CSV table of C-alpha atoms in Angstrom, one decimal:
chain,number,residue,atom,x,y,z
A,1,MET,CA,2.5,35.9,98.8
A,2,THR,CA,-0.3,37.3,100.9
A,3,PRO,CA,-2.3,34.6,102.7
A,4,PRO,CA,-6.0,34.3,101.9
A,5,ILE,CA,-8.6,36.5,103.5
A,6,THR,CA,-10.3,34.5,106.3
A,7,ASP,CA,-12.4,37.1,108.2
A,8,THR,CA,-15.2,39.5,107.3
A,9,ASP,CA,-13.5,42.7,108.3
A,10,ALA,CA,-10.5,42.1,106.0
A,11,LEU,CA,-12.9,41.3,103.1
A,12,ALA,CA,-14.8,44.5,103.8
A,13,ARG,CA,-11.6,46.5,103.7
A,14,PHE,CA,-10.7,45.1,100.3
A,15,CYS,CA,-14.2,45.6,98.9
A,16,ALA,CA,-14.3,49.2,100.1
A,17,GLU,CA,-11.0,49.8,98.4
A,18,ALA,CA,-12.1,48.0,95.2
A,19,ALA,CA,-15.3,50.1,95.1
A,20,ALA,CA,-13.2,53.1,94.1
A,21,TYR,CA,-12.1,51.4,90.8
A,22,PRO,CA,-14.1,51.0,87.6
A,23,TYR,CA,-14.0,47.2,87.6
A,24,ILE,CA,-13.0,44.2,89.5
A,25,THR,CA,-12.2,40.7,88.2
A,26,VAL,CA,-13.8,37.6,89.9
A,27,ASP,CA,-13.4,33.9,89.8
A,28,THR,CA,-14.2,30.9,92.0
A,29,GLU,CA,-13.0,27.5,92.8
A,30,PHE,CA,-15.6,25.0,93.9
A,31,LEU,CA,-16.4,21.3,94.1
A,32,ARG,CA,-19.6,19.6,93.1
A,33,GLU,CA,-18.6,15.9,92.5
A,34,ARG,CA,-20.1,14.9,95.9
A,35,THR,CA,-23.0,17.3,96.3
A,36,TYR,CA,-26.0,18.6,94.3
A,37,TYR,CA,-25.1,22.2,95.0
A,38,ALA,CA,-21.6,23.4,94.3
A,39,GLN,CA,-19.4,23.8,97.4
A,40,LEU,CA,-17.7,27.2,97.2
A,41,CYS,CA,-14.1,26.8,98.3
A,42,LEU,CA,-12.4,30.0,97.2
A,43,VAL,CA,-13.1,33.3,95.6
A,44,GLN,CA,-10.4,35.2,93.7
A,45,LEU,CA,-10.7,39.0,93.3
A,46,ALA,CA,-8.5,41.6,91.7
A,47,ARG,CA,-8.9,45.4,91.2
A,48,PRO,CA,-6.9,47.1,88.4
A,49,GLY,CA,-3.2,46.8,88.9
A,50,LYS,CA,-0.1,44.9,87.8
A,51,GLY,CA,0.9,41.3,88.7
A,52,GLU,CA,-0.5,40.2,92.0
A,53,GLU,CA,-0.9,43.8,93.2
A,54,GLY,CA,-4.5,44.4,94.3
A,55,ALA,CA,-5.4,40.7,94.0
A,56,VAL,CA,-6.7,38.6,96.9
A,57,LEU,CA,-7.9,35.1,97.7
A,58,VAL,CA,-10.9,34.8,99.9
A,59,ASP,CA,-11.2,31.5,101.9
A,60,THR,CA,-14.9,30.9,101.8
A,61,LEU,CA,-14.5,27.8,104.1
A,62,ALA,CA,-13.3,29.9,107.0
A,63,ASP,CA,-15.7,30.0,109.9
A,64,THR,CA,-15.0,33.6,110.6
A,65,LEU,CA,-16.0,34.9,107.2
A,66,SER,CA,-19.2,36.2,105.7
A,67,LEU,CA,-19.4,37.1,102.0
A,68,GLU,CA,-21.8,40.0,102.6
A,69,PRO,CA,-19.2,42.7,101.8
A,70,LEU,CA,-18.6,41.0,98.4
A,71,TYR,CA,-22.3,40.8,97.7
A,72,GLU,CA,-22.6,44.5,98.6
A,73,LEU,CA,-19.8,45.2,96.0
A,74,PHE,CA,-21.8,43.0,93.5
A,75,ARG,CA,-24.7,45.4,94.0
A,76,ASN,CA,-22.6,48.5,93.5
A,77,ARG,CA,-23.5,49.7,90.0
A,78,GLY,CA,-20.4,51.9,89.8
A,79,VAL,CA,-18.1,48.8,89.5
A,80,VAL,CA,-18.2,46.3,86.6
A,81,LYS,CA,-17.8,42.8,87.8
A,82,VAL,CA,-15.7,40.8,85.2
A,83,PHE,CA,-15.8,37.0,84.9
A,84,HIS,CA,-14.8,34.4,82.3
A,85,ALA,CA,-17.3,31.7,81.4
A,86,ALA,CA,-19.4,32.8,84.4
A,87,ARG,CA,-22.4,30.6,84.4
A,88,GLN,CA,-21.4,28.2,87.1
A,89,ASP,CA,-19.9,31.0,89.2
A,90,LEU,CA,-23.1,33.0,89.0
A,91,GLU,CA,-25.2,30.0,89.9
A,92,ILE,CA,-23.3,29.6,93.1
A,93,PHE,CA,-23.9,33.2,94.1
A,94,GLU,CA,-27.6,33.1,93.1
A,95,VAL,CA,-28.2,29.9,95.0
A,96,GLU,CA,-26.2,30.9,98.1
A,97,ALA,CA,-27.2,34.5,98.5
A,98,GLY,CA,-29.8,35.3,95.8
A,99,THR,CA,-27.4,37.9,94.5
A,100,LEU,CA,-26.0,38.4,91.0
A,101,PRO,CA,-23.3,40.9,90.0
A,102,ASP,CA,-24.6,44.1,88.4
A,103,PRO,CA,-23.2,45.4,86.1
A,104,PHE,CA,-21.6,42.2,84.8
A,105,PHE,CA,-19.1,41.3,82.0
A,106,ASP,CA,-18.2,37.9,80.7
A,107,THR,CA,-15.0,37.8,78.7
A,108,GLN,CA,-15.9,34.5,77.0
A,109,VAL,CA,-19.0,36.0,75.5
A,110,ALA,CA,-17.1,39.2,74.6
A,111,ALA,CA,-14.4,37.2,72.9
A,112,MET,CA,-16.9,35.4,70.7
A,113,VAL,CA,-18.3,38.7,69.6
A,114,CYS,CA,-14.8,40.0,69.0
A,115,GLY,CA,-13.8,37.1,66.7
A,116,TYR,CA,-11.7,34.9,69.0
A,117,GLY,CA,-13.7,31.8,68.3
A,118,ASP,CA,-16.4,29.6,69.7
A,119,GLN,CA,-16.4,29.3,73.5
A,120,VAL,CA,-12.8,30.4,73.7
A,121,GLY,CA,-11.0,29.2,76.9
A,122,TYR,CA,-9.3,31.4,79.5
A,123,GLU,CA,-5.9,30.0,78.8
A,124,THR,CA,-6.2,30.8,75.1
A,125,LEU,CA,-7.2,34.4,75.9
A,126,VAL,CA,-4.3,34.7,78.4
A,127,ARG,CA,-1.9,33.6,75.6
A,128,GLN,CA,-3.5,35.6,72.8
A,129,VAL,CA,-4.5,38.8,74.6
A,130,ALA,CA,-2.4,39.1,77.7
A,131,ARG,CA,0.7,37.6,76.1
A,132,ALA,CA,1.3,35.4,79.1
A,133,SER,CA,1.1,31.8,80.1
A,134,ILE,CA,-0.5,29.8,83.0
A,135,ASP,CA,1.0,27.1,85.1
A,136,LYS,CA,-1.6,24.3,84.7
A,137,SER,CA,-0.1,22.0,87.4
A,138,SER,CA,-2.8,22.9,89.9
A,139,ARG,CA,-5.8,22.7,87.5
A,140,PHE,CA,-7.1,19.4,88.9
A,141,THR,CA,-6.9,19.9,92.7
A,142,ASP,CA,-9.0,19.5,95.8
A,143,TRP,CA,-9.8,23.1,96.6
A,144,SER,CA,-11.5,22.1,99.9
A,145,ARG,CA,-8.2,21.0,101.5
A,146,ARG,CA,-6.3,23.4,103.8
A,147,PRO,CA,-3.8,24.9,103.9
A,148,LEU,CA,-3.5,25.9,100.2
A,149,SER,CA,-0.1,25.3,98.7
A,150,PRO,CA,1.9,28.2,97.2
A,151,ALA,CA,1.4,26.6,93.8
A,152,GLN,CA,-2.4,26.5,94.3
A,153,MET,CA,-2.5,30.1,95.4
A,154,THR,CA,-0.4,31.2,92.4
A,155,TYR,CA,-2.7,29.3,90.0
A,156,ALA,CA,-5.8,30.7,91.6
A,157,LEU,CA,-4.6,34.3,91.5
A,158,ALA,CA,-3.7,34.0,87.8
A,159,ASP,CA,-7.4,33.4,87.1
A,160,VAL,CA,-8.1,37.1,88.0
A,161,THR,CA,-4.8,38.9,87.4
A,162,HIS,CA,-4.6,38.2,83.6
A,163,LEU,CA,-8.3,38.7,83.4
A,164,ARG,CA,-7.7,42.5,83.9
A,165,ARG,CA,-5.8,42.9,80.7
A,166,ILE,CA,-8.2,40.7,78.8
A,167,TYR,CA,-11.2,42.8,80.0
A,168,GLU,CA,-9.5,46.1,79.1
A,169,VAL,CA,-8.6,44.9,75.6
A,170,LEU,CA,-12.0,43.3,74.8
A,171,SER,CA,-14.0,46.2,76.2
A,172,ARG,CA,-12.0,48.6,74.1
A,173,GLN,CA,-12.5,46.5,71.0
A,174,LEU,CA,-16.3,46.4,71.7
A,175,GLU,CA,-16.4,50.2,72.0
A,176,GLU,CA,-14.4,50.7,68.8
A,177,THR,CA,-16.6,48.3,66.8
A,178,GLY,CA,-19.9,49.5,68.4
A,179,ARG,CA,-20.7,46.0,69.6
A,180,ALA,CA,-20.9,46.6,73.3
A,181,ALA,CA,-24.7,46.3,73.1
A,182,TRP,CA,-24.4,42.9,71.4
A,183,VAL,CA,-22.6,41.6,74.5
A,184,GLU,CA,-25.2,43.1,76.8
A,185,GLU,CA,-27.9,41.3,74.8
A,186,GLU,CA,-26.1,38.0,75.2
A,187,LEU,CA,-25.5,38.5,78.9
A,188,ALA,CA,-29.2,39.0,79.7
A,189,VAL,CA,-29.7,35.2,80.2
A,190,LEU,CA,-26.8,35.0,82.6
A,191,THR,CA,-28.2,37.8,84.7
A,192,ASP,CA,-31.7,36.4,84.9
A,193,PRO,CA,-32.2,34.6,88.3
A,194,ALA,CA,-34.6,32.2,86.6
A,195,THR,CA,-31.6,30.7,84.7
A,196,TYR,CA,-30.4,29.1,87.9
A,197,ARG,CA,-33.6,27.7,89.2
A,198,ALA,CA,-33.7,23.9,88.9
A,199,ASP,CA,-37.4,23.1,88.8
A,200,PRO,CA,-38.0,19.4,89.6
A,201,ALA,CA,-41.1,19.4,87.4
A,202,GLU,CA,-38.9,20.2,84.3
A,203,ALA,CA,-36.0,17.8,85.2
A,204,TRP,CA,-37.3,15.1,82.8
A,205,THR,CA,-36.7,17.4,79.8
A,206,ARG,CA,-32.9,17.1,80.3
A,207,ILE,CA,-32.9,13.3,79.9
A,208,LYS,CA,-32.2,12.0,76.4
A,209,THR,CA,-34.7,9.4,75.2
A,210,ARG,CA,-35.9,8.1,71.9
A,211,SER,CA,-39.3,7.0,73.1
A,212,THR,CA,-42.3,9.4,72.9
A,213,ALA,CA,-44.9,7.0,74.3
A,214,PRO,CA,-47.1,9.2,76.6
A,215,ARG,CA,-47.2,6.8,79.6
A,216,PHE,CA,-43.5,6.3,79.4
A,217,LEU,CA,-43.0,10.1,79.4
A,218,ALA,CA,-45.4,10.5,82.3
A,219,ALA,CA,-43.4,8.0,84.3
A,220,LEU,CA,-40.1,9.6,83.2
A,221,ARG,CA,-41.4,13.0,84.4
A,222,GLU,CA,-42.5,11.8,87.8
A,223,LEU,CA,-39.4,9.8,88.4
A,224,ALA,CA,-37.1,12.7,87.4
A,225,ARG,CA,-39.2,15.0,89.6
A,226,PHE,CA,-38.7,12.6,92.6
A,227,ARG,CA,-35.0,12.3,91.9
A,228,GLU,CA,-34.4,16.0,91.6
A,229,THR,CA,-36.4,16.8,94.8
A,230,MET,CA,-34.5,14.2,96.8
A,231,ALA,CA,-31.1,15.2,95.5
A,232,GLN,CA,-31.8,18.8,96.4
A,233,SER,CA,-33.1,17.9,99.9
A,234,LYS,CA,-30.1,15.7,100.6
A,235,ASN,CA,-27.6,17.8,98.7
A,236,VAL,CA,-26.2,14.8,96.8
A,237,PRO,CA,-25.6,14.3,93.1
A,238,ARG,CA,-28.6,13.0,91.1
A,239,ALA,CA,-26.8,9.8,90.2
A,240,ARG,CA,-26.5,9.0,93.9
A,241,ILE,CA,-30.2,8.7,94.0
A,242,LEU,CA,-30.8,7.2,90.6
A,243,LYS,CA,-28.7,7.1,87.4
A,244,ASP,CA,-30.3,8.1,84.1
A,245,ASP,CA,-30.1,4.6,82.6
A,246,ALA,CA,-31.9,3.1,85.6
A,247,LEU,CA,-34.5,5.9,85.5
A,248,LEU,CA,-35.2,5.2,81.9
A,249,GLU,CA,-35.5,1.4,82.6
A,250,LEU,CA,-38.1,2.1,85.4
A,251,ALA,CA,-40.0,4.5,83.2
A,252,ALA,CA,-40.3,1.8,80.5
A,253,ASN,CA,-41.1,-1.1,82.9
A,254,ARG,CA,-43.1,0.8,85.5
A,255,PRO,CA,-42.9,-1.7,88.4
A,256,LYS,CA,-45.7,-1.6,91.0
A,257,THR,CA,-44.2,-3.4,94.0
A,258,VAL,CA,-41.0,-3.6,95.8
A,259,GLU,CA,-40.6,-7.1,94.5
A,260,GLU,CA,-40.9,-5.9,90.9
A,261,LEU,CA,-38.6,-3.0,91.6
A,262,GLY,CA,-36.0,-5.5,92.8
A,263,LYS,CA,-35.9,-7.1,89.4
A,264,SER,CA,-34.4,-3.9,87.8
A,265,ARG,CA,-31.0,-4.7,86.3
A,266,LEU,CA,-29.7,-1.1,86.6
A,267,LEU,CA,-31.1,0.1,89.9
A,268,LEU,CA,-28.5,0.6,92.7
A,269,ARG,CA,-29.0,-1.5,95.8
A,270,GLU,CA,-30.0,1.7,97.8
A,271,GLY,CA,-32.9,2.2,95.4
A,272,ARG,CA,-34.5,-1.1,96.1
A,273,ARG,CA,-35.4,-0.3,99.7
A,274,GLY,CA,-36.3,2.5,102.1
A,275,ASP,CA,-37.3,6.0,101.2
A,276,VAL,CA,-35.8,5.8,97.7
A,277,ALA,CA,-37.8,2.7,96.8
A,278,ASP,CA,-41.0,4.2,98.3
A,279,GLY,CA,-40.5,7.4,96.3
A,280,LEU,CA,-39.8,5.6,93.0
A,281,LEU,CA,-43.0,3.5,93.4
A,282,ALA,CA,-45.0,6.5,94.4
A,283,ALA,CA,-43.8,8.4,91.4
A,284,ILE,CA,-44.7,5.6,89.0
A,285,ALA,CA,-48.2,5.2,90.7
A,286,THR,CA,-48.7,9.0,90.2
A,287,ALA,CA,-47.8,8.7,86.5
A,288,GLU,CA,-50.1,5.7,86.0
A,289,ALA,CA,-53.0,7.5,87.6
A,290,LEU,CA,-52.8,10.6,85.5
A,291,PRO,CA,-55.8,11.2,83.2
A,292,ALA,CA,-54.9,11.3,79.5
A,293,SER,CA,-55.2,15.1,79.4
A,294,GLU,CA,-52.3,15.5,81.9
A,295,VAL,CA,-49.9,13.0,80.3
A,296,PRO,CA,-47.0,14.8,78.5
A,297,HIS,CA,-46.8,14.6,74.8
A,298,VAL,CA,-43.8,15.4,72.6
A,299,ALA,CA,-44.9,17.1,69.4
A,300,GLU,CA,-43.6,15.5,66.3
A,301,PRO,CA,-41.2,17.7,64.3
A,302,PRO,CA,-42.8,19.3,61.2
A,303,ALA,CA,-42.2,17.4,58.0
A,304,ARG,CA,-39.5,18.8,55.9
A,305,LYS,CA,-40.8,20.9,53.0
A,306,PRO,CA,-39.4,20.0,49.5
A,307,GLY,CA,-36.2,21.9,48.9
A,308,SER,CA,-35.7,22.8,52.6
A,309,GLU,CA,-32.5,20.8,53.0
A,310,ALA,CA,-30.9,22.5,50.0
A,311,LEU,CA,-32.0,25.9,51.3
A,312,ALA,CA,-30.6,25.1,54.7
A,313,ASP,CA,-27.2,24.2,53.1
A,314,LEU,CA,-27.2,27.6,51.3
A,315,LEU,CA,-28.0,29.3,54.6
A,316,ARG,CA,-25.0,27.6,56.2
A,317,VAL,CA,-22.7,28.9,53.5
A,318,LEU,CA,-24.2,32.4,54.0
A,319,LEU,CA,-23.7,32.1,57.8
A,320,LYS,CA,-20.0,31.1,57.4
A,321,ALA,CA,-19.4,34.0,55.1
A,322,ARG,CA,-21.2,36.5,57.3
A,323,ALA,CA,-19.4,35.2,60.4
A,324,GLU,CA,-16.0,35.6,58.8
A,325,SER,CA,-16.9,39.0,57.5
A,326,ALA,CA,-18.1,40.2,60.9
A,327,GLY,CA,-15.4,38.4,62.9
A,328,VAL,CA,-18.0,36.7,65.1
A,329,ALA,CA,-18.2,33.0,66.1
A,330,GLN,CA,-20.8,31.3,63.9
A,331,ARG,CA,-22.4,29.5,66.8
A,332,LEU,CA,-23.1,32.8,68.5
A,333,ILE,CA,-25.0,34.1,65.4
A,334,ALA,CA,-27.2,31.1,64.5
A,335,SER,CA,-27.5,27.4,65.4
A,336,SER,CA,-28.1,24.6,63.0
A,337,ALA,CA,-31.6,24.4,64.4
A,338,ASP,CA,-32.1,28.1,63.5
A,339,LEU,CA,-31.1,27.4,59.9
A,340,ASP,CA,-33.3,24.3,59.6
A,341,ALA,CA,-36.2,26.1,61.1
A,342,LEU,CA,-35.9,29.1,58.7
A,343,ALA,CA,-35.5,26.8,55.7
A,344,ASN,CA,-38.6,24.8,56.7
A,345,GLY,CA,-40.9,27.7,57.2
A,346,THR,CA,-41.0,28.1,61.0
A,347,PRO,CA,-42.5,31.5,61.9
A,348,GLU,CA,-39.8,34.2,62.0
A,349,ASP,CA,-40.6,35.4,65.5
A,350,GLU,CA,-39.6,31.9,66.8
A,351,ILE,CA,-36.1,32.0,65.3
A,352,PRO,CA,-33.4,33.7,67.5
A,353,ALA,CA,-31.2,34.4,64.5
A,354,LEU,CA,-33.8,36.8,63.1
A,355,HIS,CA,-33.8,39.2,66.1
A,356,GLY,CA,-31.5,41.8,67.7
A,357,TRP,CA,-28.0,42.2,66.5
A,358,ARG,CA,-28.2,38.9,64.7
A,359,LEU,CA,-30.7,40.3,62.3
A,360,GLU,CA,-28.2,42.9,61.2
A,361,VAL,CA,-25.3,40.6,60.9
A,362,PHE,CA,-27.0,37.6,59.3
A,363,GLY,CA,-30.8,37.4,59.6
A,364,ALA,CA,-31.8,40.1,57.1
A,365,ASP,CA,-29.6,38.5,54.3
A,366,ALA,CA,-30.9,35.1,55.3
A,367,LEU,CA,-34.5,36.2,54.7
A,368,ARG,CA,-33.5,37.9,51.4
A,369,LEU,CA,-31.8,34.6,50.3
A,370,LYS,CA,-34.9,32.6,51.2
A,371,ARG,CA,-37.1,35.1,49.2
A,372,GLY,CA,-34.8,34.7,46.1
A,373,GLU,CA,-33.7,38.4,46.3
A,374,ILE,CA,-29.9,37.5,46.6
A,375,ALA,CA,-27.6,34.7,45.4
A,376,LEU,CA,-24.3,33.5,46.6
A,377,ALA,CA,-21.2,33.5,44.3
A,378,ALA,CA,-17.6,32.4,44.7
A,379,GLN,CA,-15.0,35.1,44.6
A,380,GLY,CA,-11.6,33.6,44.9
A,381,ASN,CA,-11.5,31.9,48.3
A,382,SER,CA,-14.5,33.8,49.6
A,383,VAL,CA,-18.2,34.0,49.1
A,384,ARG,CA,-20.1,37.2,48.1
A,385,VAL,CA,-23.7,38.1,48.0
A,386,VAL,CA,-25.1,39.0,44.6
A,387,PRO,CA,-28.4,41.0,44.4
A,388,LEU,CA,-30.9,39.6,42.0
A,389,THR,CA,-33.1,41.8,39.9
A,390,GLN,CA,-36.8,40.8,39.9
A,391,ASP,CA,-38.6,40.5,36.6
């Protein structure tokens, strides 16, 4: 087995060779249990070929290596960069280098469009499409330790060698069904740099809470902003600064002094003193001083209209039927929130299921069902749409 690439010149030679091919497959191994930002430990690359031919490992921890040749290949629009479930991989490249692969293909998204199920895993596609299997013994491993064992290297290479066959099969299916544009539409979010920007001002929106009290929300927002900013600056996990349950407790009690802060049941010892304690108290003071016009408010969900729950149930039956007919994962077409919103009269331009390819597959019939222009009828083990004549 060829050892991992550890210097820039060797990486540049591989990337120059790969640039002559229509696509490359890419995967990463990283750690983020002890840091805020993921620590990139390994990049796997493969150009078209058989087995481990044309596949390499890139040791990103080597002091003699720059990834700039890879980023140059990422910017080469003549080569498709193929990943599976790429969101975390792309986040690493965007954060570290401000670079996203273009053009880009995600086999998990493509598999959902091609009818392989909801968020289908790589191992499943290897088995179903590549007709192969993966040795899972190295799945949970410390990729920062060196040297890598032969078993680790074999496992890592399998993440890109089988991906070649999967890409070739799925891309051909998309062309045959005319659905390549559907995948491109879905990948737009993943190729938007804004997707990977963690704004401390919005960190509070990711914390689950039942309370909608304005001053509680103001404290929650400022505490989450402080935690996010400090975690980013120190490059440590958010929970090392303050766990969610402690953050919610502080937002509810809003202590004003170090002594009051020390009475918190859930706050870690480190949070009761020093710069963390100072930051927490300052965040609470900021929230308390906000004028009423700047305190966040959570809008109450609109009241359910009479009959909307029954209509939503009908829409779910239609969605299942249309998803089975199209061979597309239901979740990719419409969410439960989409169906409830449509049934309850939310404006159509605010419902994703009524736009783009989804309108063709499901949305148009959903609107017709809501208007009473079609009905649903059982036909054996399936459901069919029945047009209704208007008097």
